[in-house]
PDB file of C-alpha atoms and ligand atoms in Angstrom:
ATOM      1  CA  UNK R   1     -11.548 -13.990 -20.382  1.00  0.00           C
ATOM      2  CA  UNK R   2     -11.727 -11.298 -17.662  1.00  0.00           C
ATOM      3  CA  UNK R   3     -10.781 -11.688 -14.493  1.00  0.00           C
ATOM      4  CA  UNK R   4     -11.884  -9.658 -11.182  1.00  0.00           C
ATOM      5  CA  UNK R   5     -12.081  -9.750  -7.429  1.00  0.00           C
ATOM      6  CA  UNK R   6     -15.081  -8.784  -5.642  1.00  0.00           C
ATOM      7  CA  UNK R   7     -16.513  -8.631  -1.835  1.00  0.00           C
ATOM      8  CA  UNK R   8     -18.740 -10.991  -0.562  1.00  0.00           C
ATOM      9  CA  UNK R   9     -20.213 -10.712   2.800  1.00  0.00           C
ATOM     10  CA  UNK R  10     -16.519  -8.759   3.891  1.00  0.00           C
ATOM     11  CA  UNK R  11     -15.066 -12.149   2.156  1.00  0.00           C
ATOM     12  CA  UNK R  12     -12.640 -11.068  -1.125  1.00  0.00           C
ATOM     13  CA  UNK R  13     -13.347 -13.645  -3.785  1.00  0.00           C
ATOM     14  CA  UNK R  14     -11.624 -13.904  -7.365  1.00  0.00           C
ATOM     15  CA  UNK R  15     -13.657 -14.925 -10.654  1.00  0.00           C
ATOM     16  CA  UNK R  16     -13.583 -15.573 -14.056  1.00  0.00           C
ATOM     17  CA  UNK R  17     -15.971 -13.520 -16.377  1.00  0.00           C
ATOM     18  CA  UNK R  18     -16.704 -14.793 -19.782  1.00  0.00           C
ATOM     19  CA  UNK R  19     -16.917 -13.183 -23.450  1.00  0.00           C
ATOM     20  CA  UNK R  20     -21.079 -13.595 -22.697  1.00  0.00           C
ATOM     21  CA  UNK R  21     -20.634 -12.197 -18.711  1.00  0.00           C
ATOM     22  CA  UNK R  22     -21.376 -15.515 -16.931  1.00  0.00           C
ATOM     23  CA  UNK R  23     -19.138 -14.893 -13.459  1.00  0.00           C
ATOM     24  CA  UNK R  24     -17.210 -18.381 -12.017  1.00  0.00           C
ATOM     25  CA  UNK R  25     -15.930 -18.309  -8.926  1.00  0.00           C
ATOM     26  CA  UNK R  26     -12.265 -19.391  -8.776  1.00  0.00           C
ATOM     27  CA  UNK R  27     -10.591 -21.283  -5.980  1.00  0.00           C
ATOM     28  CA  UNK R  28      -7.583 -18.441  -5.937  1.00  0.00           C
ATOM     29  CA  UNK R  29      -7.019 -15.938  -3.308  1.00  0.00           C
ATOM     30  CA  UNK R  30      -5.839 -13.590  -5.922  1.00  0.00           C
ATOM     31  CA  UNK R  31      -4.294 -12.788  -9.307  1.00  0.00           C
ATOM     32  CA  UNK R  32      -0.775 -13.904  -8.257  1.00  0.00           C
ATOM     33  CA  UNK R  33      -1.875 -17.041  -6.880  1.00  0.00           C
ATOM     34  CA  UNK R  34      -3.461 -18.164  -9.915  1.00  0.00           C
ATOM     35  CA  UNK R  35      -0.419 -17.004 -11.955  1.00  0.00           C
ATOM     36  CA  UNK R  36       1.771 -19.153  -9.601  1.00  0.00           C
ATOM     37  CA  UNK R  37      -0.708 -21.909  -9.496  1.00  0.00           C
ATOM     38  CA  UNK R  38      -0.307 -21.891 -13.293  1.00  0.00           C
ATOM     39  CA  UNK R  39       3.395 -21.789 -13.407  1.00  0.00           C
ATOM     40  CA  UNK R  40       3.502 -25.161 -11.175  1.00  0.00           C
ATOM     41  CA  UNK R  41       1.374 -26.840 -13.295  1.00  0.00           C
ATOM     42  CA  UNK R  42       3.065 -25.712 -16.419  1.00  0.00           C
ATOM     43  CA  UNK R  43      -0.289 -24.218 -17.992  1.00  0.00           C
ATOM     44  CA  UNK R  44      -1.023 -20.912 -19.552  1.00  0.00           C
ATOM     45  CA  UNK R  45      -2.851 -18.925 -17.070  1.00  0.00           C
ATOM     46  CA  UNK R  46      -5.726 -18.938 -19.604  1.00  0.00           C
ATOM     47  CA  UNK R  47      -6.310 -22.799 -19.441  1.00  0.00           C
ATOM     48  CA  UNK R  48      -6.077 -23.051 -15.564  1.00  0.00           C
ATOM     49  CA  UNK R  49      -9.313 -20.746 -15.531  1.00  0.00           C
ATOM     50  CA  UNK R  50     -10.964 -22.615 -18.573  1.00  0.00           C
ATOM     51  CA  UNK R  51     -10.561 -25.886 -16.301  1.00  0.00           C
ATOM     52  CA  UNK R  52     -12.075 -23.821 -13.298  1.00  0.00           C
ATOM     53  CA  UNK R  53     -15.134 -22.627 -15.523  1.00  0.00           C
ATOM     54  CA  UNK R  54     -15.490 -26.340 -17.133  1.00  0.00           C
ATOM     55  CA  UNK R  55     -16.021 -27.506 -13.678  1.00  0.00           C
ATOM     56  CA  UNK R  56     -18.223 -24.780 -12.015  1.00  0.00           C
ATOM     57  CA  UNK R  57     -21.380 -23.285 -12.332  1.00  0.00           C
ATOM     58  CA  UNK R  58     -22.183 -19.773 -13.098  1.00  0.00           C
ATOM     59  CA  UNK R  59     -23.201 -17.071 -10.244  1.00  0.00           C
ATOM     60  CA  UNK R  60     -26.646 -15.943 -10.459  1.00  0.00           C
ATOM     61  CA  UNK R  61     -25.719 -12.616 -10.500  1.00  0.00           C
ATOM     62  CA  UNK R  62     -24.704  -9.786 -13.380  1.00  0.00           C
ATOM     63  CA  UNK R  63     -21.479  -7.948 -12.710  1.00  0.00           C
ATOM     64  CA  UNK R  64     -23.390  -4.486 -11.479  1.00  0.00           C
ATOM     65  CA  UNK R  65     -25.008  -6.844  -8.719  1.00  0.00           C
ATOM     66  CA  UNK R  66     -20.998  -7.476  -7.445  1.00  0.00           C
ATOM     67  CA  UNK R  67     -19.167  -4.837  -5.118  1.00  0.00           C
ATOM     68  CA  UNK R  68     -15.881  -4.558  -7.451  1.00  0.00           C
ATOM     69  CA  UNK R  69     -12.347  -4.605  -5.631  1.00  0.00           C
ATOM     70  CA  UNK R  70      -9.408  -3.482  -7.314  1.00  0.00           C
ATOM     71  CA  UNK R  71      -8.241  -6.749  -9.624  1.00  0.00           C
ATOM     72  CA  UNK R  72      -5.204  -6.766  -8.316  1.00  0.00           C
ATOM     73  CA  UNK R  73      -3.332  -5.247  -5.181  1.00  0.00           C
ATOM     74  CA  UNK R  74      -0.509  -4.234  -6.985  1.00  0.00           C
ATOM     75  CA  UNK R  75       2.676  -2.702  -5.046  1.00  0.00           C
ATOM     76  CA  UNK R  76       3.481  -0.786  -7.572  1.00  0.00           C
ATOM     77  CA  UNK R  77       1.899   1.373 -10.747  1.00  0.00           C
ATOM     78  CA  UNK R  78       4.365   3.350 -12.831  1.00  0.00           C
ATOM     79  CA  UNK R  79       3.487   5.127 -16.219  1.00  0.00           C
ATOM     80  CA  UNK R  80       4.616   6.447 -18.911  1.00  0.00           C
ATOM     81  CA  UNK R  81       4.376   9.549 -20.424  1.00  0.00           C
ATOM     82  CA  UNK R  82       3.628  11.739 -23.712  1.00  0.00           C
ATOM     83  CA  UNK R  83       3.779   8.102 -25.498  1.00  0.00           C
ATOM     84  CA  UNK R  84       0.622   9.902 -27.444  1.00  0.00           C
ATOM     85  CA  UNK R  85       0.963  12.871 -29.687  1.00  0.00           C
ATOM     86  CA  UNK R  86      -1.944  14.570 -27.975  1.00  0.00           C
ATOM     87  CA  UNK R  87      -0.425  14.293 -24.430  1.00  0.00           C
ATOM     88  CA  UNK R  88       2.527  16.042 -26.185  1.00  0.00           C
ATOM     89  CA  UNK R  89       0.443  18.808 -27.433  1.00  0.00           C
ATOM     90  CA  UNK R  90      -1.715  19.272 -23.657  1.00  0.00           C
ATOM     91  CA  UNK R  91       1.782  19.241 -22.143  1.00  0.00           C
ATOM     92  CA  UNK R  92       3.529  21.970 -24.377  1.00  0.00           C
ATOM     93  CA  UNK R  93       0.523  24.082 -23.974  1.00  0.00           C
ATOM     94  CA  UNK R  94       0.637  23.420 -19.626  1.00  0.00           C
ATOM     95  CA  UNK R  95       4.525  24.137 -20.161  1.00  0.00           C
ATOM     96  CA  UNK R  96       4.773  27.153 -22.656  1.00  0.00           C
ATOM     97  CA  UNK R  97       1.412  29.051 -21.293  1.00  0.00           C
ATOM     98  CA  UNK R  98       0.405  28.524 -24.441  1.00  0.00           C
ATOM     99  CA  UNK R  99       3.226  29.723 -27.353  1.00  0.00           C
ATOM    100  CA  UNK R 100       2.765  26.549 -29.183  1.00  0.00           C
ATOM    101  CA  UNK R 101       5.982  27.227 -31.130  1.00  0.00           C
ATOM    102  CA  UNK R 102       8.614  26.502 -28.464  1.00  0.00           C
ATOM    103  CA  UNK R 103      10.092  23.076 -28.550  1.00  0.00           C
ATOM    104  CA  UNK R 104       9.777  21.792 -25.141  1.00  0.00           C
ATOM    105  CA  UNK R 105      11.412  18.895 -23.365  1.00  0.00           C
ATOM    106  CA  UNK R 106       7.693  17.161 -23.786  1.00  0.00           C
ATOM    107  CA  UNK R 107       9.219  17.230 -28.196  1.00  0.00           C
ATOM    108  CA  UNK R 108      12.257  15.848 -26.936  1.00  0.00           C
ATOM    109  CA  UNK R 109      11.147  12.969 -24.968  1.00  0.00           C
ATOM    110  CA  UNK R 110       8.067  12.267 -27.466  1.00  0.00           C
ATOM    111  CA  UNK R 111      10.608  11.389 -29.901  1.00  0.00           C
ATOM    112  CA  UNK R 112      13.956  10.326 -27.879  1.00  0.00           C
ATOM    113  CA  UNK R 113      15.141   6.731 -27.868  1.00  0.00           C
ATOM    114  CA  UNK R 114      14.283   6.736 -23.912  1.00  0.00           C
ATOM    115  CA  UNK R 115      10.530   6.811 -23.391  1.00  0.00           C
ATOM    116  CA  UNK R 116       9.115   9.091 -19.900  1.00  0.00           C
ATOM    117  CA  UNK R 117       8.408   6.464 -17.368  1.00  0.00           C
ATOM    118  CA  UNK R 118       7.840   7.431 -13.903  1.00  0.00           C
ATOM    119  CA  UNK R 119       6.617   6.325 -10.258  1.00  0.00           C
ATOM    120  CA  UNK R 120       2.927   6.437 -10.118  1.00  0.00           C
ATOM    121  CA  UNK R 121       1.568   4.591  -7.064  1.00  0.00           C
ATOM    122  CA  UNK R 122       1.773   2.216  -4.634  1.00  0.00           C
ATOM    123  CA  UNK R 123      -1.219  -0.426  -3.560  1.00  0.00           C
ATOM    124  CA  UNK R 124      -2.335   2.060  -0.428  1.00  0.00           C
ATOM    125  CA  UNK R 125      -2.825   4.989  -2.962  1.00  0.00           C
ATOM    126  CA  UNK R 126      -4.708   3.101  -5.779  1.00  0.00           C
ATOM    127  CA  UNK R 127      -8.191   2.918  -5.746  1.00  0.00           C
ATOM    128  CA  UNK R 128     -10.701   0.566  -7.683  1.00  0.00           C
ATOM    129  CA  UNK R 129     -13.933   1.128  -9.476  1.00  0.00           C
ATOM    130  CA  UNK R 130     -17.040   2.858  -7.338  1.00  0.00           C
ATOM    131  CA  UNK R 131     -14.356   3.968  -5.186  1.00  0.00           C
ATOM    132  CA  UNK R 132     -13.271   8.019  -4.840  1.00  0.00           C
ATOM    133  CA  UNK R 133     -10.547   9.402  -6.413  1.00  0.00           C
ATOM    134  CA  UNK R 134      -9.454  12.241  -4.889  1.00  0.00           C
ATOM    135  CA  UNK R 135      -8.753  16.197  -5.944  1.00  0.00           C
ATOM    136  CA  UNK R 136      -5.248  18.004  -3.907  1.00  0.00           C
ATOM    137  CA  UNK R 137      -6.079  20.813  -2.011  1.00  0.00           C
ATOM    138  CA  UNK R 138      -3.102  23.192  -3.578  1.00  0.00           C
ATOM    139  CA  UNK R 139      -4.221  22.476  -7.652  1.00  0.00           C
ATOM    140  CA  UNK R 140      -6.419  24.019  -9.844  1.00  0.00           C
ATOM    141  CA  UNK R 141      -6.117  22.310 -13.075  1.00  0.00           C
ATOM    142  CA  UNK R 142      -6.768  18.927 -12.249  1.00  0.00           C
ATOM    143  CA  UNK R 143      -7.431  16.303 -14.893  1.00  0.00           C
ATOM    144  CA  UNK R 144      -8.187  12.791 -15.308  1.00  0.00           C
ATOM    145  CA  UNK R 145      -5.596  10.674 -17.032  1.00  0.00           C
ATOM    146  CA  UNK R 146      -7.595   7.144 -18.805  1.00  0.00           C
ATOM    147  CA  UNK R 147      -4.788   5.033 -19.558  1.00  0.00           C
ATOM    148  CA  UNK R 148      -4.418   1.359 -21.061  1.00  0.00           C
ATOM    149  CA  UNK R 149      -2.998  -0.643 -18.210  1.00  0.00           C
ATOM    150  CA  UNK R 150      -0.296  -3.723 -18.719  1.00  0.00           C
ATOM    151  CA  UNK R 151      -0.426  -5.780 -15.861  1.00  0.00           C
ATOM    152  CA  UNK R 152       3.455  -6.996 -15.705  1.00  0.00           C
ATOM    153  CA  UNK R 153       5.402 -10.009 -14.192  1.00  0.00           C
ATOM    154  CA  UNK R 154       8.676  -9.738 -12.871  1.00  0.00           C
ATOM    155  CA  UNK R 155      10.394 -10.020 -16.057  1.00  0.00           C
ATOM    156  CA  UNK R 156       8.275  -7.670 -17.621  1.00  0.00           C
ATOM    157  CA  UNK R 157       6.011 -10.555 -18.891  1.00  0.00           C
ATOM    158  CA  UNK R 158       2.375  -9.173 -20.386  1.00  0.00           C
ATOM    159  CA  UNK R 159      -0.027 -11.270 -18.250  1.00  0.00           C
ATOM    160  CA  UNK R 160      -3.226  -8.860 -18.579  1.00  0.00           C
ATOM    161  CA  UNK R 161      -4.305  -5.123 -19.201  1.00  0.00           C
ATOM    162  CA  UNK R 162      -6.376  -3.189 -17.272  1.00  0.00           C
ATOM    163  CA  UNK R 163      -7.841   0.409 -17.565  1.00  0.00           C
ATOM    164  CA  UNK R 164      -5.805   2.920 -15.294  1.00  0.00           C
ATOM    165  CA  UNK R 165      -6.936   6.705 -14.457  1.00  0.00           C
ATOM    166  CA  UNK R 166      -3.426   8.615 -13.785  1.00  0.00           C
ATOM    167  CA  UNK R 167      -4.518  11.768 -12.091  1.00  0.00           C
ATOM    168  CA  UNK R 168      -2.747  14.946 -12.793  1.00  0.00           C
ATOM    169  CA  UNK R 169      -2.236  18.240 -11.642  1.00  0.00           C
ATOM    170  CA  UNK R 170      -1.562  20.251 -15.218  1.00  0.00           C
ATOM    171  CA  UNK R 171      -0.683  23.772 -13.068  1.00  0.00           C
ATOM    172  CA  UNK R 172       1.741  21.948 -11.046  1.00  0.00           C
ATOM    173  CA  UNK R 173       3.847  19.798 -13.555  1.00  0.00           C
ATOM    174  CA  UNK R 174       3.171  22.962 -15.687  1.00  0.00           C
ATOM    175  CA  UNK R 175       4.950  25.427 -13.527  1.00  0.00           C
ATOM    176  CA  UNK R 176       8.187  22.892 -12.858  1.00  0.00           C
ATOM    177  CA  UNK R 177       8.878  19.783 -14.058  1.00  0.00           C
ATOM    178  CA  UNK R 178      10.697  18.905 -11.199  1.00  0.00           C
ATOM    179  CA  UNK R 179       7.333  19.230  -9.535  1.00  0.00           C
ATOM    180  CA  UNK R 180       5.999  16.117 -11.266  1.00  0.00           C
ATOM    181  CA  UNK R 181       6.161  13.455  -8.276  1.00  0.00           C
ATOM    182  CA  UNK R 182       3.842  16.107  -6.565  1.00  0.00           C
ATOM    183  CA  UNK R 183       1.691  16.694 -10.066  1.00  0.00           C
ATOM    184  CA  UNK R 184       1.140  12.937 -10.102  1.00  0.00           C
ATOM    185  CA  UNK R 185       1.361  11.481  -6.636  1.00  0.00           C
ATOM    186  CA  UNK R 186      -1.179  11.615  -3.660  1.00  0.00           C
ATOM    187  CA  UNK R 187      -3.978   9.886  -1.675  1.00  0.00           C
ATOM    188  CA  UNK R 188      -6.318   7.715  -3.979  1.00  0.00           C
ATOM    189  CA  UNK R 189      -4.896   9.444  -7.331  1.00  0.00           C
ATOM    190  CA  UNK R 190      -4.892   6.539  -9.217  1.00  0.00           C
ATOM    191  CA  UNK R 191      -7.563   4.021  -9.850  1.00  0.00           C
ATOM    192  CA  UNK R 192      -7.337   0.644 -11.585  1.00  0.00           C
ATOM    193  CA  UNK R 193      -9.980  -1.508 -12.907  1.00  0.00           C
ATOM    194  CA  UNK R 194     -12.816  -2.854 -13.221  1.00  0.00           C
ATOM    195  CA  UNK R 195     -11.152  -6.007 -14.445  1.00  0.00           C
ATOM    196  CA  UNK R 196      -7.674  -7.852 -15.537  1.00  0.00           C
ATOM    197  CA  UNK R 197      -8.427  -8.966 -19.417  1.00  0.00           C
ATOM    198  CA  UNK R 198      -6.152 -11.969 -20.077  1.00  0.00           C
ATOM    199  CA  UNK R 199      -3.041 -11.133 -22.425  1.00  0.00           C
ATOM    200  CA  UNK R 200      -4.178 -14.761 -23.731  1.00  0.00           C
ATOM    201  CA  UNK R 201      -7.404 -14.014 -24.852  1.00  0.00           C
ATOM    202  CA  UNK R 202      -6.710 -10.844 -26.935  1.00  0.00           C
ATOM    203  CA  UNK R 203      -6.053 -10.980 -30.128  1.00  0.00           C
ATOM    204  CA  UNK R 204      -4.440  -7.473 -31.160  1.00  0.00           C
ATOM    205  CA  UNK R 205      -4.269  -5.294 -27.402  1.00  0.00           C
ATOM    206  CA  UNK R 206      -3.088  -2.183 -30.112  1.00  0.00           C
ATOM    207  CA  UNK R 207      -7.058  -2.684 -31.690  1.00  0.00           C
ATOM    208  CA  UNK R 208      -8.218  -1.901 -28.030  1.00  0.00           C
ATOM    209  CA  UNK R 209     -10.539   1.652 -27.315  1.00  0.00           C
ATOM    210  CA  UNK R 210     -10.309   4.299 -24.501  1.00  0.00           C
ATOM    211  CA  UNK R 211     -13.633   6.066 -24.013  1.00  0.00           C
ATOM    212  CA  UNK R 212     -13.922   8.694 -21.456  1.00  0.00           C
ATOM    213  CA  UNK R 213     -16.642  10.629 -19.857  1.00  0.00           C
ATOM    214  CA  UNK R 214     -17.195  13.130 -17.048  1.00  0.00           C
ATOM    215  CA  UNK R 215     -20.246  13.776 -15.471  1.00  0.00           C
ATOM    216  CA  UNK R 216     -21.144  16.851 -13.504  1.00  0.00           C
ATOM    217  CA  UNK R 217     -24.291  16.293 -11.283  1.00  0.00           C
ATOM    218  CA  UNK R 218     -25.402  13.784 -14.186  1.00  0.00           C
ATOM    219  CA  UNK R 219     -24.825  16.275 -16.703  1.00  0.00           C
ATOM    220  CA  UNK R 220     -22.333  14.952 -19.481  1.00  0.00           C
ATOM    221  CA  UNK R 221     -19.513  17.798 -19.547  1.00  0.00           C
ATOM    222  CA  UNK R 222     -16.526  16.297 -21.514  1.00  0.00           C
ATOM    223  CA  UNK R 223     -16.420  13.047 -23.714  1.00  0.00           C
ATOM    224  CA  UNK R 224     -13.344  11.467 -25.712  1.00  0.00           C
ATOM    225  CA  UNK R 225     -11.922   8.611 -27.095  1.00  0.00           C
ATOM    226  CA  UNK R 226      -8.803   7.220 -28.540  1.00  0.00           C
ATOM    227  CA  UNK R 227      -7.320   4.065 -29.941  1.00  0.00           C
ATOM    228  CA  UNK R 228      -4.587   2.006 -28.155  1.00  0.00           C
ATOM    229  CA  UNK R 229      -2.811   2.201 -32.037  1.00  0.00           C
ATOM    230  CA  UNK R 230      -2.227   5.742 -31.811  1.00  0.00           C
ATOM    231  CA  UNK R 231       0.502   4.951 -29.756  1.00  0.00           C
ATOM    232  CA  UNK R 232       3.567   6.101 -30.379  1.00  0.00           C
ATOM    233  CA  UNK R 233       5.576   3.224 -28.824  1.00  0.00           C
ATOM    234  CA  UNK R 234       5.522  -0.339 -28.660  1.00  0.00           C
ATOM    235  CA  UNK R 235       4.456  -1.944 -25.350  1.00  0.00           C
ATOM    236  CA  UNK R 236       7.887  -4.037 -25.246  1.00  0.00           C
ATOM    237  CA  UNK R 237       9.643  -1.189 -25.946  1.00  0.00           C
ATOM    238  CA  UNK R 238       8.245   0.684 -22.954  1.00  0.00           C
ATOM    239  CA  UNK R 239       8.337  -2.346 -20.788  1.00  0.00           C
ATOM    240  CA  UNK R 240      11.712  -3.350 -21.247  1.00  0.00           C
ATOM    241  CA  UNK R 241      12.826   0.676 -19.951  1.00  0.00           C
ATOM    242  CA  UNK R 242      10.943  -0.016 -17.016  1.00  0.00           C
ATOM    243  CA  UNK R 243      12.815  -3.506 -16.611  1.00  0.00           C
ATOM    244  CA  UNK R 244      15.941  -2.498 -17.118  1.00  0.00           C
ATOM    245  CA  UNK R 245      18.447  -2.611 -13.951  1.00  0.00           C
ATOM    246  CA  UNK R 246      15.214  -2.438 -12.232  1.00  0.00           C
ATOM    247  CA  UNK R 247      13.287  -4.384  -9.472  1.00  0.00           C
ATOM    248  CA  UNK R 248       9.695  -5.230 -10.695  1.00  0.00           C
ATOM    249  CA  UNK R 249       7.450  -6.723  -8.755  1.00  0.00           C
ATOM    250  CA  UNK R 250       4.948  -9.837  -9.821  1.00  0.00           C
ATOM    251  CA  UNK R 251       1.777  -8.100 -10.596  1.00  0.00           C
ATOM    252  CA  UNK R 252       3.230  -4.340 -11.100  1.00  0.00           C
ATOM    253  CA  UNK R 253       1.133  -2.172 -13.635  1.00  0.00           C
ATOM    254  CA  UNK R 254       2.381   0.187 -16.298  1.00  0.00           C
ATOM    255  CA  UNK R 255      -0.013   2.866 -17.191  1.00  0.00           C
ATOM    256  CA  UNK R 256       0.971   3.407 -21.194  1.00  0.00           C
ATOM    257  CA  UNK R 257       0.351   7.492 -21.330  1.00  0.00           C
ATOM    258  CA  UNK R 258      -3.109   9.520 -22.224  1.00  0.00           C
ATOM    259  CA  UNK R 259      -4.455  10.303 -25.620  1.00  0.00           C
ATOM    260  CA  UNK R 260      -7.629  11.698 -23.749  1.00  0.00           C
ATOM    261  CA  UNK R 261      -7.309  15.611 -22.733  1.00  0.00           C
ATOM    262  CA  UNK R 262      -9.718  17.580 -21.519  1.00  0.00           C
ATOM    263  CA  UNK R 263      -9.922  20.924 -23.209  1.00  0.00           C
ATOM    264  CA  UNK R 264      -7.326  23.566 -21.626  1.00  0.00           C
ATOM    265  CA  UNK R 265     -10.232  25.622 -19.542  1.00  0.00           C
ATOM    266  CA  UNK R 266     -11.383  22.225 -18.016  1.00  0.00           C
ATOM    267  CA  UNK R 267     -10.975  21.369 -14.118  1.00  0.00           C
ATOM    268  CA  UNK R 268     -12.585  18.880 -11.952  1.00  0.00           C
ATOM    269  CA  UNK R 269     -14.536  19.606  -9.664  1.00  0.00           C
ATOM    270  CA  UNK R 270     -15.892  17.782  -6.204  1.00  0.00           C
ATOM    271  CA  UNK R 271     -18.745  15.273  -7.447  1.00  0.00           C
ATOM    272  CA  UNK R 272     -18.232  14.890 -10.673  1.00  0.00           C
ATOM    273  CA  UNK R 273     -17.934  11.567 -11.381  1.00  0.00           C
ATOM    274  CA  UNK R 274     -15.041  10.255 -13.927  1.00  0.00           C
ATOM    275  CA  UNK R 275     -16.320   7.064 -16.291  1.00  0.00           C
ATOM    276  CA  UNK R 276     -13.869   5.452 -18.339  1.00  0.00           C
ATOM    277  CA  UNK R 277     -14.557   2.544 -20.616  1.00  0.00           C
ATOM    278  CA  UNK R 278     -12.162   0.074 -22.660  1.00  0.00           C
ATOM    279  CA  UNK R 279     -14.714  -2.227 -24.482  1.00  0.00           C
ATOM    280  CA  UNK R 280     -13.367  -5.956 -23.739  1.00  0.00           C
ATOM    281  CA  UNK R 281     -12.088  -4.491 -20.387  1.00  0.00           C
ATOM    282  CA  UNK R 282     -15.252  -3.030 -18.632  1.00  0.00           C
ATOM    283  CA  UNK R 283     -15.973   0.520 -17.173  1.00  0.00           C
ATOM    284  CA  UNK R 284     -13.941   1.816 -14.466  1.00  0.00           C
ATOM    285  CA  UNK R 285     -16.052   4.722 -12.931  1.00  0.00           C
ATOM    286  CA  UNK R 286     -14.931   6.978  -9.732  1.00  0.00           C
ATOM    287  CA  UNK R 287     -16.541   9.727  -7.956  1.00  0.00           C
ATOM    288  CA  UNK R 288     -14.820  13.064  -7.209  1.00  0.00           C
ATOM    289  CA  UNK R 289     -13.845  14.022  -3.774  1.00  0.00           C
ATOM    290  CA  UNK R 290     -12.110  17.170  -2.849  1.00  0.00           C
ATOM    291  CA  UNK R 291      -8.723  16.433  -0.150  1.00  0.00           C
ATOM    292  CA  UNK R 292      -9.753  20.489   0.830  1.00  0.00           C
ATOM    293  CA  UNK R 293     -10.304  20.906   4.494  1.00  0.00           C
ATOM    294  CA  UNK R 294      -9.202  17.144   4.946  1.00  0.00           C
ATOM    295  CA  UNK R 295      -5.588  17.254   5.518  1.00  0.00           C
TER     296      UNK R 295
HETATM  297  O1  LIG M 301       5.017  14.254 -18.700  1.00  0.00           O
HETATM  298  C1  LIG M 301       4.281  14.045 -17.812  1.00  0.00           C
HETATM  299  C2  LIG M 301       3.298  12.972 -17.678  1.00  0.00           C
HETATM  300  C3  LIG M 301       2.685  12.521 -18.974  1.00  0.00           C
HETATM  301  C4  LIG M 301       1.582  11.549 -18.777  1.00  0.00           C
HETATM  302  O2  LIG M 301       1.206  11.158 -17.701  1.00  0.00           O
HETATM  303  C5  LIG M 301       0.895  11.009 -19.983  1.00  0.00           C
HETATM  304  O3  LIG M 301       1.266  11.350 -21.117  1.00  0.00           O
HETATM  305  O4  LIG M 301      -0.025  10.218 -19.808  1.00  0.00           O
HETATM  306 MG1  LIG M 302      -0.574   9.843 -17.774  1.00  0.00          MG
END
């Protein structure tokens, strides 16, 4: 069971989507108040929205008739990094100009006890599907990031994933690590979406698939694709670092790290337009827009 949040006539409505895509409206404002709602009533958040479908009839619309919000306004997104042996490699090759054979701090944290986890976003910087990511105006090596989201509870609790796009600037966190707040951080450089896929109603989350594709005026000019069990780390494991002496909001979102690179000569460019899928999840798809001549 997925759920999303989508505009309707300026009104922001929640619903449940089923296995077969029949959309139920839900009488919750948003993702939180149906997790609370659940918590009262001492139900799984899965059976509080089975109720809602039992008693309601289906829209008479298909999701690509619905204008898609973000699923949840979370106040904050952090993510980890070089959780994937391929982010490892893209990073020691940003890092090292390309001498492959010096370790790196990317080796040391790929295979230290501590994972990389760091500050991603906040709601007023995160963007949903349909909606424009954006490109800084002092990079040149700018990449898409497609990312497995956990959407978390305060305690670190699993309560749905999502599919995250962590924008990066490779020449920036490439030239100083210290620069990585800057490499990571800006207006609308991180989207979220299109949908939150119950922890409940999935079976093995590691069995989950990242497809990614990037469109230049229509034209396909990079595809990839990984598996969520390529990953290096447990999601616990990586939860419970962001957890610890922490404060985590209800509804916070970890991004779990890339295993989708672009090849080393690729930048975005203004108009492409970034698709990335997770099968179960949906497709979370965001046009290019250049932050050049706008600041
Ligand atoms: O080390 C910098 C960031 C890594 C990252 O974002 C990723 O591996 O996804
Ligand atoms: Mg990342």
């Amino acid at each position: 069971m997925r759920i999303i949040r989508y505009l309707d006539e300026k009104k922001s409505l929640m619903a449940a989507v089923t296995k077969e895509e029949n959309i139920y409206n839900l009488p919750f404002s948003d993702f939180l108040e149906l997790v609370y709602y659940s918590r009262e009533r001492k139900q799984s958040i899965l059976a509080v929205v089975e109720e809602s479908v039992n008693q309601a009839i289906p829209l008479n619309k298909r999701l690509v008739d619905l204008k898609l919000l973000v699923p949840i306004e979370a106040k904050e997104v952090w993510a980890c990094g070089v959780t994937y042996e391929r982010s490892k490699e893209a990073r020691n090759y940003e890092a090292t100009g390309g001498k492959l054979d010096a370790a790196t701090f990317y080796d040391k944290v790929y295979d230290a006890e501590r994972p990389e986890i760091f500050f991603k976003s906040t709601g007023d910087r995160t963007v949903g599907t349909e909606q424009d990511v954006y490109l800084r105006s002092d990079s040149n090596w700018q990449i898409p990031e497609p990312e497995l989201g956990l959407i978390l509870d305060k305690k670190g609790v699993i309560l749905g994933y999502t599919i995250g796009n962590d924008m990066s600037c490779r020449d920036i966190e490439g030239e100083n690590p210290l620069y990585l707040p800057q490499a990571k951080i800006w207006k609308n450089s991180c989207s979220i979406g299109p949908a939150i896929l119950l922890a409940e109603s999935v079976e093995d989350p590691y069995q989950l698939e990242i497809h990614c594709c990037i469109y230049r005026r229509e034209e396909k000019v990079f595809e990839g694709s990984a598996k969520v069990n390529q990953l290096k780390r447990k999601f616990d494991e990586l939860v419970s670092f962001l957890v610890r002496d922490n404060i985590v909001f209800d509804g916070t979102v970890l991004l779990t790290g890339t295993c989708v690179v672009p090849p080393n000569e690729f930048t975005l460019n203004e108009g492409d337009r970034i698709e990335i899928d997770i099968p179960g999840i949906g497709t979370l798809n965001n046009p290019v827009k250049s932050l050049v001549g706008k600041s």
